[in-house]
Coordinates of C-alpha atoms and ligand atoms in Angstrom, one line a residue:
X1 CA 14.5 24.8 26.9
X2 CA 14.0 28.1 29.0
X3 CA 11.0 30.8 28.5
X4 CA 11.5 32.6 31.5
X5 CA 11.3 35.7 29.8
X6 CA 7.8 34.7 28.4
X7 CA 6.7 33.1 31.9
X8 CA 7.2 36.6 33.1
X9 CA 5.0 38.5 30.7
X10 CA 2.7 35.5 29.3
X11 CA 2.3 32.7 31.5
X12 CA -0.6 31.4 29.6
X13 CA 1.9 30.9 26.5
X14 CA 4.8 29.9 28.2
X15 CA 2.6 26.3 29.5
X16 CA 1.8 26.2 26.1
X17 CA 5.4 26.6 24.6
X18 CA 6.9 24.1 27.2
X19 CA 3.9 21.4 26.7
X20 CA 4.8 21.4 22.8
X21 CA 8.5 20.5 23.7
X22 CA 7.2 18.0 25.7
X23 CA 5.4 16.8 23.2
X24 CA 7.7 16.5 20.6
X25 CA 10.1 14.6 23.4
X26 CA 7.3 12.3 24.0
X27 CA 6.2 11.2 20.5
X28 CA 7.5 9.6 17.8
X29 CA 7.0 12.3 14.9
X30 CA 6.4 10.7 11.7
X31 CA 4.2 13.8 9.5
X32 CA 6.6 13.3 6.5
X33 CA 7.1 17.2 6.1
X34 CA 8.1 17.7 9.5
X35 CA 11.3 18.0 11.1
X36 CA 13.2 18.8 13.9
X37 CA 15.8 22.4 13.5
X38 CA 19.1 22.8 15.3
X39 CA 19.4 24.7 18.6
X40 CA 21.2 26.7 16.9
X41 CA 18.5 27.5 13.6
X42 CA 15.8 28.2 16.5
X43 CA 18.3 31.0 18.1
X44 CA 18.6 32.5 14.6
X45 CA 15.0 32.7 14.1
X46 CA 14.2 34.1 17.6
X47 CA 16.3 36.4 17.4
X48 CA 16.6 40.5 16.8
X49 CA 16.4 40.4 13.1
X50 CA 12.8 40.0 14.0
X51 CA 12.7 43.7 14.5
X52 CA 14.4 44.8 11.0
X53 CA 12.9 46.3 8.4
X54 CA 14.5 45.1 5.0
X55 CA 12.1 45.6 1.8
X56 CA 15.0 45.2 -1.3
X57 CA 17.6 42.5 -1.3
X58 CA 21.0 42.7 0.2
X59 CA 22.6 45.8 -1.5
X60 CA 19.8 47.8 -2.3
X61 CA 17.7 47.8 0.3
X62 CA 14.6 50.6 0.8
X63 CA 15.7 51.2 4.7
X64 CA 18.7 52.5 6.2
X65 CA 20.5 50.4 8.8
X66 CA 20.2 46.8 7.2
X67 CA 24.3 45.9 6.8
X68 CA 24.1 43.3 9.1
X69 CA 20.6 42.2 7.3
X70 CA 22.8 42.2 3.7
X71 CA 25.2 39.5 5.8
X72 CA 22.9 37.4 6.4
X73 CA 20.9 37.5 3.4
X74 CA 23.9 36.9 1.4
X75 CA 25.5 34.0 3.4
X76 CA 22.1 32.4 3.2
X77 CA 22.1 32.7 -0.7
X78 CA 25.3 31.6 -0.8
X79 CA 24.9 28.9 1.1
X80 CA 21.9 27.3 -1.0
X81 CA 23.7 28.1 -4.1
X82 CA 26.3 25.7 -3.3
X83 CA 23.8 23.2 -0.9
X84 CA 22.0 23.0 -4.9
X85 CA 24.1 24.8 -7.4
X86 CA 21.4 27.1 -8.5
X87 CA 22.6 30.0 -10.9
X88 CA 20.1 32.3 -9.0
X89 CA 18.1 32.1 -5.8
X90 CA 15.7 34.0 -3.3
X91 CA 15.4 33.5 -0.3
X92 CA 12.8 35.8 0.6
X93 CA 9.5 33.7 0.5
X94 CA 7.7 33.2 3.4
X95 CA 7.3 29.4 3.1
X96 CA 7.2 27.3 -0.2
X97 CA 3.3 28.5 -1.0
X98 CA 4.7 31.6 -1.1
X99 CA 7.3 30.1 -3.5
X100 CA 5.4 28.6 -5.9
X101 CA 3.3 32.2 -6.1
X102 CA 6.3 33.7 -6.7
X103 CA 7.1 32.0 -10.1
X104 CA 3.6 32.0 -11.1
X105 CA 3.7 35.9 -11.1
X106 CA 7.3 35.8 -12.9
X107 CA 5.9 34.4 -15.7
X108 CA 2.0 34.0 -15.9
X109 CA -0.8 36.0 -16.4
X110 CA -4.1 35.6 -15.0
X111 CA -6.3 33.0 -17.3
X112 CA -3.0 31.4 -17.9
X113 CA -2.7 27.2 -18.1
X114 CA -1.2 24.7 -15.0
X115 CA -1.2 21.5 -16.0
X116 CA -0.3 19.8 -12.4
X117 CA -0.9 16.8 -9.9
X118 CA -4.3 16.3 -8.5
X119 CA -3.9 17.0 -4.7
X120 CA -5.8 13.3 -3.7
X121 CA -2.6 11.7 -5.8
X122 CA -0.2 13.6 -4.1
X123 CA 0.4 17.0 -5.3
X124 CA -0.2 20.7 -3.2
X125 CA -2.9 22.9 -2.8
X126 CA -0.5 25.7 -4.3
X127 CA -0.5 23.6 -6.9
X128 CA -3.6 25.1 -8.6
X129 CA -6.7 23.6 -5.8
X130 CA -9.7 25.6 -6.5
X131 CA -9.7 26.2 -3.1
X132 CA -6.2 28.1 -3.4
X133 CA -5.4 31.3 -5.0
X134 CA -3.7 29.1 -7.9
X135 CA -6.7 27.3 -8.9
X136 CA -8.9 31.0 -8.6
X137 CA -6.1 33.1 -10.5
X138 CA -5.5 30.6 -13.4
X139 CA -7.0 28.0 -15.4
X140 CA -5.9 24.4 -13.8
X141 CA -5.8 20.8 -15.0
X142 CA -4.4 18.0 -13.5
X143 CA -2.7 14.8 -14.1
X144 CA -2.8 11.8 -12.3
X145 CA -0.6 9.0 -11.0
X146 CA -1.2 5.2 -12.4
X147 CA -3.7 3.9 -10.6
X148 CA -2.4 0.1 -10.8
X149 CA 1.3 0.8 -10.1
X150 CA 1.2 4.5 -7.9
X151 CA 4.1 5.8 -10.4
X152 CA 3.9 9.2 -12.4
X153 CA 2.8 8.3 -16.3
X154 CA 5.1 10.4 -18.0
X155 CA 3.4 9.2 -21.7
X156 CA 0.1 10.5 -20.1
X157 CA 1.6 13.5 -18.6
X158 CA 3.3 14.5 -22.1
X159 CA 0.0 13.8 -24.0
X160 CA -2.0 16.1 -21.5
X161 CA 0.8 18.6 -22.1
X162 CA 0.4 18.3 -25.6
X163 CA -3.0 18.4 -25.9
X164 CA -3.6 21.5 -22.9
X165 CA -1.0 23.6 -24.1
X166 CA -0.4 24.5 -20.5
X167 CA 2.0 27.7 -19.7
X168 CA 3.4 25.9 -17.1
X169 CA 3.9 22.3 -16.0
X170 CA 4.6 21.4 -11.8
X171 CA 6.0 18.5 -11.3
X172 CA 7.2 17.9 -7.5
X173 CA 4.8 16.6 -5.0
X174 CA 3.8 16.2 -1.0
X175 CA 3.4 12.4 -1.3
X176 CA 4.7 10.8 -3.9
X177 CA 7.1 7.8 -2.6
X178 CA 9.4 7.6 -6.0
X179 CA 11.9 9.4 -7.6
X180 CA 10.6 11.9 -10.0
X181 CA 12.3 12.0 -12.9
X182 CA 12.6 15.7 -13.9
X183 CA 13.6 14.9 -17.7
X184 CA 10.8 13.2 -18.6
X185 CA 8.5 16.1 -17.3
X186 CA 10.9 18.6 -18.8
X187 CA 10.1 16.6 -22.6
X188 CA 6.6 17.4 -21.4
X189 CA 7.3 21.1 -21.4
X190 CA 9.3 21.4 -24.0
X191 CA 6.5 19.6 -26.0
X192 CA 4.3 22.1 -25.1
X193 CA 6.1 25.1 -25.0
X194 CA 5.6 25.5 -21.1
X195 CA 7.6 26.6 -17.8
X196 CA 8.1 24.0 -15.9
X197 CA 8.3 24.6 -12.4
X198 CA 9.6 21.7 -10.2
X199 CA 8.6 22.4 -6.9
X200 CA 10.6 20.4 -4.1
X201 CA 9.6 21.1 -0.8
X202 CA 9.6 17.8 0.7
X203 CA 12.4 17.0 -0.7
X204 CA 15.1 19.6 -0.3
X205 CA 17.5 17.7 1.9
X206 CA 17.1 14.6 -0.3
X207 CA 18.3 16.5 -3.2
X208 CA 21.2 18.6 -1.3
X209 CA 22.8 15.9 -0.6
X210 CA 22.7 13.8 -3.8
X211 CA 19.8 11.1 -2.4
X212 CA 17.3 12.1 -5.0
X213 CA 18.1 13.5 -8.7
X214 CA 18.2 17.6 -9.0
X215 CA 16.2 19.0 -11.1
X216 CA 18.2 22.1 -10.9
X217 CA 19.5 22.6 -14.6
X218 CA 16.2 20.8 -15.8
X219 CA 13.3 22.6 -15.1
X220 CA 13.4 26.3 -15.5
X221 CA 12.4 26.9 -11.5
X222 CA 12.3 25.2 -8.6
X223 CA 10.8 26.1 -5.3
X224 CA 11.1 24.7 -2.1
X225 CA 10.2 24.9 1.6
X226 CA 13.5 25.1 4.3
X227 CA 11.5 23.7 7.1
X228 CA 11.5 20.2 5.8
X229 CA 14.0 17.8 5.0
X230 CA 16.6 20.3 4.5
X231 CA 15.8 21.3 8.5
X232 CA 16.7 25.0 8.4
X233 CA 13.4 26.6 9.5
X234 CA 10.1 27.8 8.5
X235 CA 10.2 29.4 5.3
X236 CA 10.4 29.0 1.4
X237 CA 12.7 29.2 -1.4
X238 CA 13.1 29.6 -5.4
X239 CA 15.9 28.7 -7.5
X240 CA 16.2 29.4 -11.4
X241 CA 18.9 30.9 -13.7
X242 CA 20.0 34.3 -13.9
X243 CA 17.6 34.6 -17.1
X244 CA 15.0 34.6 -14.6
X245 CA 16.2 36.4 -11.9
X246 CA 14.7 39.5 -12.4
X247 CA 11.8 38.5 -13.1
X248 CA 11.3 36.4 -9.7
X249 CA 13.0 39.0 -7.5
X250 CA 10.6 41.9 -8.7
X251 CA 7.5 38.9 -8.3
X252 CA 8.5 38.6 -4.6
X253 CA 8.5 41.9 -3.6
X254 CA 7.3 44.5 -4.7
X255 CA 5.2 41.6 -5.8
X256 CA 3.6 39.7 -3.1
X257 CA 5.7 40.0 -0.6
X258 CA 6.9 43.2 1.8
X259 CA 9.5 43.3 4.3
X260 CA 11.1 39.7 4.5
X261 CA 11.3 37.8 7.4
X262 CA 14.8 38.7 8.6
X263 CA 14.6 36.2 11.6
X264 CA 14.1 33.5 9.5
X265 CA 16.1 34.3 6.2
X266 CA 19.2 33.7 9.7
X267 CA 17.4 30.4 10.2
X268 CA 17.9 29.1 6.5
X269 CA 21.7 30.8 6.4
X270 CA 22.2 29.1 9.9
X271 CA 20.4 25.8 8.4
X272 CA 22.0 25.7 5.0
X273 CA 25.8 25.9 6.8
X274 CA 24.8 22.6 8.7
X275 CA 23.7 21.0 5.4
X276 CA 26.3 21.9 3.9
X277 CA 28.8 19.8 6.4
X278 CA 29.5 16.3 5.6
X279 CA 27.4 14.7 8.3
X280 CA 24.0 16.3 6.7
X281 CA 24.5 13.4 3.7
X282 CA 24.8 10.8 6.3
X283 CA 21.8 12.1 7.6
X284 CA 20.0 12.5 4.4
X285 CA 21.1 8.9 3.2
X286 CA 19.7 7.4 6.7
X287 CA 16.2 9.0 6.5
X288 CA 16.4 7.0 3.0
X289 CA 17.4 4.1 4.3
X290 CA 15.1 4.5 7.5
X291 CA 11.7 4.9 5.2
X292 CA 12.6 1.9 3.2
X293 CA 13.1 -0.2 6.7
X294 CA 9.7 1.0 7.4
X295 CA 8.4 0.1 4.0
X296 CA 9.6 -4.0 4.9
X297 CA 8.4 -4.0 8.1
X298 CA 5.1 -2.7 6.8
X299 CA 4.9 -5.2 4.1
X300 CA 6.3 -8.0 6.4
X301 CA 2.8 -7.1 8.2
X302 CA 0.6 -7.5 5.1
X303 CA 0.0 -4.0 4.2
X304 CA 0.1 -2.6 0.8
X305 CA 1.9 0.6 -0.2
X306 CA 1.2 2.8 -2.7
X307 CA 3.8 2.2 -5.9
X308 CA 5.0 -0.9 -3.4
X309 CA 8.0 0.7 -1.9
X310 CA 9.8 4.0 -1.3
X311 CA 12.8 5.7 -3.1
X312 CA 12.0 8.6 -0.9
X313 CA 11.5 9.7 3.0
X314 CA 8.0 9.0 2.9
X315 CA 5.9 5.8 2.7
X316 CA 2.1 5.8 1.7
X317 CA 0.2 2.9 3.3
X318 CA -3.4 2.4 1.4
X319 CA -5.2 0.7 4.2
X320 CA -7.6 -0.8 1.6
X321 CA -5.4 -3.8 0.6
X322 CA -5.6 -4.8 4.5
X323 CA -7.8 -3.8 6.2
X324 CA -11.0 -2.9 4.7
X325 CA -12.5 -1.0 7.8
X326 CA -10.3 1.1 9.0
X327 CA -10.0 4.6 7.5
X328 CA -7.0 6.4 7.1
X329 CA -8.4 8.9 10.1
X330 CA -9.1 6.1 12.2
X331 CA -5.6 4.6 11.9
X332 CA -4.2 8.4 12.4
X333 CA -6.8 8.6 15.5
X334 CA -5.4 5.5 17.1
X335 CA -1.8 6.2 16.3
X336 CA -2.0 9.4 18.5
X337 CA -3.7 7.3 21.2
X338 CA -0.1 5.8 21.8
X339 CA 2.2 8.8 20.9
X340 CA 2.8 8.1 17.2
X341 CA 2.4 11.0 14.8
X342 CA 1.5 11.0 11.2
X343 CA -1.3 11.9 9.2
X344 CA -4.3 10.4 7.2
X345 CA -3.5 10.8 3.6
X346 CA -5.6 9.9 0.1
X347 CA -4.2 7.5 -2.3
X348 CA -4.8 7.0 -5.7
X349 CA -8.4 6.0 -6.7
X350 CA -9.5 7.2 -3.0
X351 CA -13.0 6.3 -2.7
X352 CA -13.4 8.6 1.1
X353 CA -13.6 12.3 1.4
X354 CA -10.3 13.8 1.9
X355 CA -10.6 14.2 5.9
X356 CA -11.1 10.3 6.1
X357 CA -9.1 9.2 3.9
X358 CA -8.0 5.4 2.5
X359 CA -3.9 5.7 4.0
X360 CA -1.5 6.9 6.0
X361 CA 1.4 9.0 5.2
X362 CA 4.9 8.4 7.4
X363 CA 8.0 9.8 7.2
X364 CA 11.2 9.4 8.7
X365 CA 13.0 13.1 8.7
X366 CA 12.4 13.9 12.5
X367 CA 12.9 10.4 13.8
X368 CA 16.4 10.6 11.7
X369 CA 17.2 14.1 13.4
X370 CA 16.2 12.4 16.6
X371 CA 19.0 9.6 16.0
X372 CA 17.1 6.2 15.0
X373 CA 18.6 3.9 13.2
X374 CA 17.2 0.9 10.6
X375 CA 16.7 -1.3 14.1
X376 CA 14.8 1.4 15.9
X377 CA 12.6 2.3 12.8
X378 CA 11.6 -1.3 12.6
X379 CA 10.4 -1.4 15.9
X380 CA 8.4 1.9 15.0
X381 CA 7.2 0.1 12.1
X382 CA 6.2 -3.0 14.2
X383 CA 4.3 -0.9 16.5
X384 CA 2.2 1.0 14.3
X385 CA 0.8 -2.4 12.9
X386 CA 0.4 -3.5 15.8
X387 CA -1.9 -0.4 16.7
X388 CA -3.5 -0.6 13.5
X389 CA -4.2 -4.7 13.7
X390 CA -5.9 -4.0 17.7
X391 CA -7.1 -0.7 16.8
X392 CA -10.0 -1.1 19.4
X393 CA -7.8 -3.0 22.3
X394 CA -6.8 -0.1 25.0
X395 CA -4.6 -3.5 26.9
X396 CA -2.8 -3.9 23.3
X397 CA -2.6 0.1 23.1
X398 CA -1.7 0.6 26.4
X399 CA 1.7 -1.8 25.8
X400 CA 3.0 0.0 22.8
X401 CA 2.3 3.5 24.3
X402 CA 4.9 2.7 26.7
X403 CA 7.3 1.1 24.2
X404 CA 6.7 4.5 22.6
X405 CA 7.8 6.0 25.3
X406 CA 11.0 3.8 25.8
X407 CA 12.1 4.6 22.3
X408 CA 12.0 8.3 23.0
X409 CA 13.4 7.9 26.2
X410 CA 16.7 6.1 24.1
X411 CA 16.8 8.9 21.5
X412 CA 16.8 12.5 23.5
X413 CA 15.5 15.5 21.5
X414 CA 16.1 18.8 23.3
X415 CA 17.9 17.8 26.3
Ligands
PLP501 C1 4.9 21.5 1.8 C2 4.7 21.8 0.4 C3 4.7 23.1 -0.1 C4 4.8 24.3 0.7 O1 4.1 24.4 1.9 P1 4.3 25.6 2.9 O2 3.6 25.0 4.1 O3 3.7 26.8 2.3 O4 5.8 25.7 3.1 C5 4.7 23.3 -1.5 N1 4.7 22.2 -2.3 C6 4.7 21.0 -1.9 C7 4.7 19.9 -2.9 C8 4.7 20.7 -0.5 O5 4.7 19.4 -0.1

């Protein structure tokens, strides 16, 4: 990859810039909502549409000069209304936050009720977090997963719904192994009387390409974030039907949002084309088949998973079950010691503070992107409890760091 351009003005962030590709070359990247984007997507999004002014959508915009703009706006829209047979979608937001704020101004009022997953059982700050403008603007509760089996508890979820009267339900999460079955929530919000928003960020790609159940056609909105699975850039998304459209359009901007981000509304168009070619289910059904590899080879080790398995991309060890004294920060810590990835994550009935953590979250989108198959992911997965089991040996360490470095060294990213 070439910044000569930048090396010439900014040396100081051209080191930086080619140390990050680097980087990704050299480690095995397992943070579940990460992903690696086409050549091709990170040409669209570096290039002149940066400059452009666009406020409006394609059509009726509130600047002269934007017909190449209305292109490729509309191919992108196009493009995701096929990739997920939405009636309607946006493609404006900034990233899936920006999303999910999106249909909250559609259709609530501040004061209004979220019923939505706690963030320590796997849901997202935009969620309704007290920290986030969700939880400030609106009145929040939350529903958690079983604590035995790890699975959504749809009866509890439709008695909190009944007995809240939330405006609006969320159902979609940032780790949640399973399949989510959008029905059941939907019964929820019917019961109630709610929205229901299902917000699928992580899971775009999955549900592009028919590896998890849509929930477009069930829940009234669904918001997503194009930098994930579906690997077409930073950036966000909403879907609903043409009931709503209006309403969401006008939420965006003038809403929340001014000019969009031209640059990267090409990314998504340039990103949704390459998911919308047959090799993108192959790809989608690998990273499937890749976490569940990683789920046996985790289990063959001794460690428990939350909800025991994956239907998903993602697996969620809980550390607890074996190995009582090592946090889900420590395990993180020593895993970058040898070039592996992921992050610390909470699991239901966490008993540390957040940044510690009980688990580890680790998917297997970038790895996929990168080319592993079931064989190489098992030797991931055999190398990570390795690390964990001599988390204090630097010989032990020092061994997998290189077989890290082997397995990058077999799967190019970037050449
Ligand atoms: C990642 C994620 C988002 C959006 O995150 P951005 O960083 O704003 O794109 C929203 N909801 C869920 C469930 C997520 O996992």
């Amino acid at each position: 990859m070439e910044y000569d351009h930048i090396r010439a003005v900014d040396p100081d962030v051209a080191d930086a810039l080619e140390a990050e590709v680097e980087r990704e070359r050299d480690t095995l990247e397992m943070i579940a909502s990460e992903n690696f984007v086409s050549e091709a997507v990170l040409e669209a999004q570096g290039s002149t549409l940066t400059n452009k002014y666009a406020e409006g959508y394609p059509g009726e915009r509130y600047y002269g000069g934007c017909e190449h703009i209305d292109t490729v706006e509309s191919l992108a829209i196009e493009r995701a209304k096929e990739l997920w047979g939405a009636e309607h979608v946006n493609v404006q937001p900034h990233s899936g936050s920006q999303a999910n704020m999106g249909v909250y101004l559609a259709v609530l009022e501040p004061g209004d009720k979220i019923l939505s997953l706690d963030l320590t059982h796997g849901g997202h700050l935009s969620h309704g977090h007290k920290v986030n403008f969700a939880g400030k603007l609106y009145e929040v509760e939350q529903y958690k997963v079983d604590p035995e089996t790890g699975y959504l508890d749809y009866d509890e979820i439709y008695e909190h719904a009944v007995e809240f009267e939330p405006d609006i339900i969320v159902s979609g999460y940032s780790a949640y192994p399973r399949q989510v079955e959008w029905e059941r929530i939907q019964e929820a919000a019917d019961a109630a009387d709610a929205y229901h928003l299902a917000d699928i960020a992580h899971i775009t790609g999955l549900v592009a390409a028919g590896e998890h159940p849509s929930p477009v056609g069930v829940a009234d909105f669904v918001t997503g974030s194009t930098h994930k699975t579906i690997r077409s850039g930073r950036g966000g998304i909403i879907m609903c039907d043409e009931e709503y459209a209006d309403a969401v359009d006008s939420a965006v901007i003038p809403g929340m949002q001014g000019g969009p981000l031209m640059h990267n509304i090409a990314g998504k168009a340039v990103g949704f084309k390459e998911a919308l070619d047959p090799e993108f289910e192959e790809y989608a059904a690998q990273t499937v088949e890749n976490a569940k590899v990683l789920a046996e080879t985790f289990q063959n080790h001794g460690f428990g998973l939350v909800s025991g398995g994956t239907d998903t991309h993602l697996v969620l060890v809980d550390l607890r079950e074996s190995h009582e004294d090592v946090t889900g920060k420590d395990a993180e810590e020593a895993l970058e010691d040898v070039g592996i990835v992921l992050n610390a994550n909470t699991v239901p009935g966490e008993t540390r503070s957040p940044f510690v953590a009980s688990g580890i979250r680790a998917g297997t989108p970038a790895l996929t992107t990168r080319g592993f198959d079931a064989d190489d992911i098992e030797r991931v997965g055999d190398l990570i409890a390795r690390t964990i089991n001599h988390i204090d040996d630097d010989d032990v360490k020092a061994e997998v760091a290189e077989e890290v470095q082997a397995l990058c060294d077999e799967n190019p990213l970037y050449e």
